[in-house]
């Protein structure tokens, strides 16, 4: 099964190049304070302020399109789950946010055994604060309001220490690159 998943990840682009950052800037700058997220609802419907999501050293904050219909997101979320223990061992937690409702996230968590927090931003207010809304989707599209996928590493004070993203939504930085990035930040 592991070989099958590895081949699948390779075929759809979950293996990232060394830098995992294209030639364009996406979202707030490294070194800046991350925009406020307020208290978005988790999959249980509980409000979750940023402070409640932090590990001892910080947070890996992942913006993804949809756990319901985006296969690239689904694979990324499962990949993150596979590296969760290593991320937590380094003093960080993982939280992922999309425009989906809590019930959609709850179904994905239950079906896939996800062990980290999925947050809901159904009006895309947080997505807009981070300037991540994908402009290719217009009102009326089921994808209207989705973010461009990106991973932020925040320290305990909410300062962006690193960000990982790719040229296209079809390619995602793998959890191994996140762990490598956390190790470099030590």
PDB file of N, CA and C in Angstrom, residues 79-116:
ATOM      1  N   UNK A  79      -1.353  13.152   3.398  1.00  0.00           N
ATOM      2  CA  UNK A  79       0.103  13.191   3.535  1.00  0.00           C
ATOM      3  C   UNK A  79       0.501  13.919   4.822  1.00  0.00           C
ATOM      4  N   UNK A  80      -0.141  15.044   5.098  1.00  0.00           N
ATOM      5  CA  UNK A  80       0.131  15.777   6.334  1.00  0.00           C
ATOM      6  C   UNK A  80      -0.147  14.913   7.556  1.00  0.00           C
ATOM      7  N   UNK A  81      -1.231  14.164   7.508  1.00  0.00           N
ATOM      8  CA  UNK A  81      -1.575  13.290   8.627  1.00  0.00           C
ATOM      9  C   UNK A  81      -0.473  12.260   8.876  1.00  0.00           C
ATOM     10  N   UNK A  82       0.137  11.774   7.800  1.00  0.00           N
ATOM     11  CA  UNK A  82       1.209  10.788   7.930  1.00  0.00           C
ATOM     12  C   UNK A  82       2.467  11.346   8.583  1.00  0.00           C
ATOM     13  N   UNK A  83       2.678  12.646   8.517  1.00  0.00           N
ATOM     14  CA  UNK A  83       3.854  13.263   9.131  1.00  0.00           C
ATOM     15  C   UNK A  83       3.550  14.035  10.395  1.00  0.00           C
ATOM     16  N   UNK A  84       2.323  13.937  10.869  1.00  0.00           N
ATOM     17  CA  UNK A  84       1.892  14.713  12.027  1.00  0.00           C
ATOM     18  C   UNK A  84       2.772  14.482  13.257  1.00  0.00           C
ATOM     19  N   UNK A  85       3.102  13.247  13.558  1.00  0.00           N
ATOM     20  CA  UNK A  85       3.913  12.953  14.750  1.00  0.00           C
ATOM     21  C   UNK A  85       5.277  13.631  14.666  1.00  0.00           C
ATOM     22  N   UNK A  86       5.872  13.632  13.481  1.00  0.00           N
ATOM     23  CA  UNK A  86       7.182  14.275  13.313  1.00  0.00           C
ATOM     24  C   UNK A  86       7.083  15.797  13.449  1.00  0.00           C
ATOM     25  N   UNK A  87       6.020  16.366  12.940  1.00  0.00           N
ATOM     26  CA  UNK A  87       5.799  17.810  13.073  1.00  0.00           C
ATOM     27  C   UNK A  87       5.620  18.158  14.551  1.00  0.00           C
ATOM     28  N   UNK A  88       4.789  17.389  15.244  1.00  0.00           N
ATOM     29  CA  UNK A  88       4.531  17.645  16.660  1.00  0.00           C
ATOM     30  C   UNK A  88       5.777  17.424  17.510  1.00  0.00           C
ATOM     31  N   UNK A  89       6.606  16.455  17.125  1.00  0.00           N
ATOM     32  CA  UNK A  89       7.860  16.205  17.846  1.00  0.00           C
ATOM     33  C   UNK A  89       8.764  17.438  17.810  1.00  0.00           C
ATOM     34  N   UNK A  90       8.613  18.263  16.801  1.00  0.00           N
ATOM     35  CA  UNK A  90       9.417  19.480  16.640  1.00  0.00           C
ATOM     36  C   UNK A  90       8.769  20.693  17.314  1.00  0.00           C
ATOM     37  N   UNK A  91       7.641  20.464  17.997  1.00  0.00           N
ATOM     38  CA  UNK A  91       7.000  21.533  18.759  1.00  0.00           C
ATOM     39  C   UNK A  91       5.932  22.313  18.002  1.00  0.00           C
ATOM     40  N   UNK A  92       5.509  21.823  16.858  1.00  0.00           N
ATOM     41  CA  UNK A  92       4.500  22.504  16.052  1.00  0.00           C
ATOM     42  C   UNK A  92       3.242  21.652  15.975  1.00  0.00           C
ATOM     43  N   UNK A  93       2.150  22.304  15.698  1.00  0.00           N
ATOM     44  CA  UNK A  93       0.902  21.621  15.364  1.00  0.00           C
ATOM     45  C   UNK A  93       0.554  21.974  13.935  1.00  0.00           C
ATOM     46  N   UNK A  94      -0.391  21.229  13.391  1.00  0.00           N
ATOM     47  CA  UNK A  94      -0.894  21.487  12.039  1.00  0.00           C
ATOM     48  C   UNK A  94      -2.364  21.871  12.134  1.00  0.00           C
ATOM     49  N   UNK A  95      -2.737  22.899  11.382  1.00  0.00           N
ATOM     50  CA  UNK A  95      -4.152  23.239  11.180  1.00  0.00           C
ATOM     51  C   UNK A  95      -4.298  23.586   9.706  1.00  0.00           C
ATOM     52  N   UNK A  96      -5.396  23.181   9.126  1.00  0.00           N
ATOM     53  CA  UNK A  96      -5.645  23.443   7.708  1.00  0.00           C
ATOM     54  C   UNK A  96      -6.976  24.154   7.568  1.00  0.00           C
ATOM     55  N   UNK A  97      -7.045  25.071   6.620  1.00  0.00           N
ATOM     56  CA  UNK A  97      -8.236  25.899   6.467  1.00  0.00           C
ATOM     57  C   UNK A  97      -8.681  25.951   5.005  1.00  0.00           C
ATOM     58  N   UNK A  98      -9.996  25.891   4.824  1.00  0.00           N
ATOM     59  CA  UNK A  98     -10.581  26.027   3.485  1.00  0.00           C
ATOM     60  C   UNK A  98     -11.927  26.735   3.610  1.00  0.00           C
ATOM     61  N   UNK A  99     -12.589  26.887   2.493  1.00  0.00           N
ATOM     62  CA  UNK A  99     -13.896  27.545   2.498  1.00  0.00           C
ATOM     63  C   UNK A  99     -15.032  26.582   2.827  1.00  0.00           C
ATOM     64  N   UNK A 100     -14.712  25.335   3.084  1.00  0.00           N
ATOM     65  CA  UNK A 100     -15.730  24.318   3.368  1.00  0.00           C
ATOM     66  C   UNK A 100     -16.422  24.549   4.712  1.00  0.00           C
ATOM     67  N   UNK A 101     -17.635  24.058   4.824  1.00  0.00           N
ATOM     68  CA  UNK A 101     -18.389  24.101   6.074  1.00  0.00           C
ATOM     69  C   UNK A 101     -17.826  23.050   7.038  1.00  0.00           C
ATOM     70  N   UNK A 102     -18.024  23.233   8.351  1.00  0.00           N
ATOM     71  CA  UNK A 102     -17.534  22.255   9.328  1.00  0.00           C
ATOM     72  C   UNK A 102     -17.994  20.827   9.041  1.00  0.00           C
ATOM     73  N   UNK A 103     -19.224  20.654   8.567  1.00  0.00           N
ATOM     74  CA  UNK A 103     -19.751  19.304   8.325  1.00  0.00           C
ATOM     75  C   UNK A 103     -18.959  18.589   7.226  1.00  0.00           C
ATOM     76  N   UNK A 104     -18.525  19.319   6.206  1.00  0.00           N
ATOM     77  CA  UNK A 104     -17.716  18.720   5.138  1.00  0.00           C
ATOM     78  C   UNK A 104     -16.374  18.266   5.710  1.00  0.00           C
ATOM     79  N   UNK A 105     -15.752  19.141   6.504  1.00  0.00           N
ATOM     80  CA  UNK A 105     -14.479  18.782   7.121  1.00  0.00           C
ATOM     81  C   UNK A 105     -14.636  17.600   8.076  1.00  0.00           C
ATOM     82  N   UNK A 106     -15.736  17.575   8.830  1.00  0.00           N
ATOM     83  CA  UNK A 106     -15.982  16.473   9.764  1.00  0.00           C
ATOM     84  C   UNK A 106     -16.084  15.142   9.029  1.00  0.00           C
ATOM     85  N   UNK A 107     -16.760  15.136   7.891  1.00  0.00           N
ATOM     86  CA  UNK A 107     -16.874  13.908   7.102  1.00  0.00           C
ATOM     87  C   UNK A 107     -15.525  13.425   6.605  1.00  0.00           C
ATOM     88  N   UNK A 108     -14.687  14.350   6.151  1.00  0.00           N
ATOM     89  CA  UNK A 108     -13.361  13.971   5.669  1.00  0.00           C
ATOM     90  C   UNK A 108     -12.505  13.439   6.822  1.00  0.00           C
ATOM     91  N   UNK A 109     -12.547  14.109   7.962  1.00  0.00           N
ATOM     92  CA  UNK A 109     -11.787  13.662   9.139  1.00  0.00           C
ATOM     93  C   UNK A 109     -12.197  12.248   9.516  1.00  0.00           C
ATOM     94  N   UNK A 110     -13.496  12.009   9.551  1.00  0.00           N
ATOM     95  CA  UNK A 110     -13.999  10.684   9.935  1.00  0.00           C
ATOM     96  C   UNK A 110     -13.605   9.617   8.909  1.00  0.00           C
ATOM     97  N   UNK A 111     -13.776   9.917   7.639  1.00  0.00           N
ATOM     98  CA  UNK A 111     -13.485   8.932   6.588  1.00  0.00           C
ATOM     99  C   UNK A 111     -12.002   8.645   6.423  1.00  0.00           C
ATOM    100  N   UNK A 112     -11.153   9.614   6.708  1.00  0.00           N
ATOM    101  CA  UNK A 112      -9.709   9.471   6.463  1.00  0.00           C
ATOM    102  C   UNK A 112      -8.867   9.403   7.721  1.00  0.00           C
ATOM    103  N   UNK A 113      -9.486   9.474   8.893  1.00  0.00           N
ATOM    104  CA  UNK A 113      -8.745   9.366  10.141  1.00  0.00           C
ATOM    105  C   UNK A 113      -7.764  10.512  10.360  1.00  0.00           C
ATOM    106  N   UNK A 114      -8.154  11.709   9.991  1.00  0.00           N
ATOM    107  CA  UNK A 114      -7.287  12.878  10.141  1.00  0.00           C
ATOM    108  C   UNK A 114      -7.211  13.253  11.620  1.00  0.00           C
ATOM    109  N   UNK A 115      -5.987  13.529  12.089  1.00  0.00           N
ATOM    110  CA  UNK A 115      -5.755  13.781  13.511  1.00  0.00           C
ATOM    111  C   UNK A 115      -5.297  15.197  13.816  1.00  0.00           C
ATOM    112  N   UNK A 116      -5.550  16.118  12.931  1.00  0.00           N
ATOM    113  CA  UNK A 116      -5.244  17.517  13.191  1.00  0.00           C
ATOM    114  C   UNK A 116      -6.479  18.341  12.842  1.00  0.00           C
TER     115      UNK A 116
END
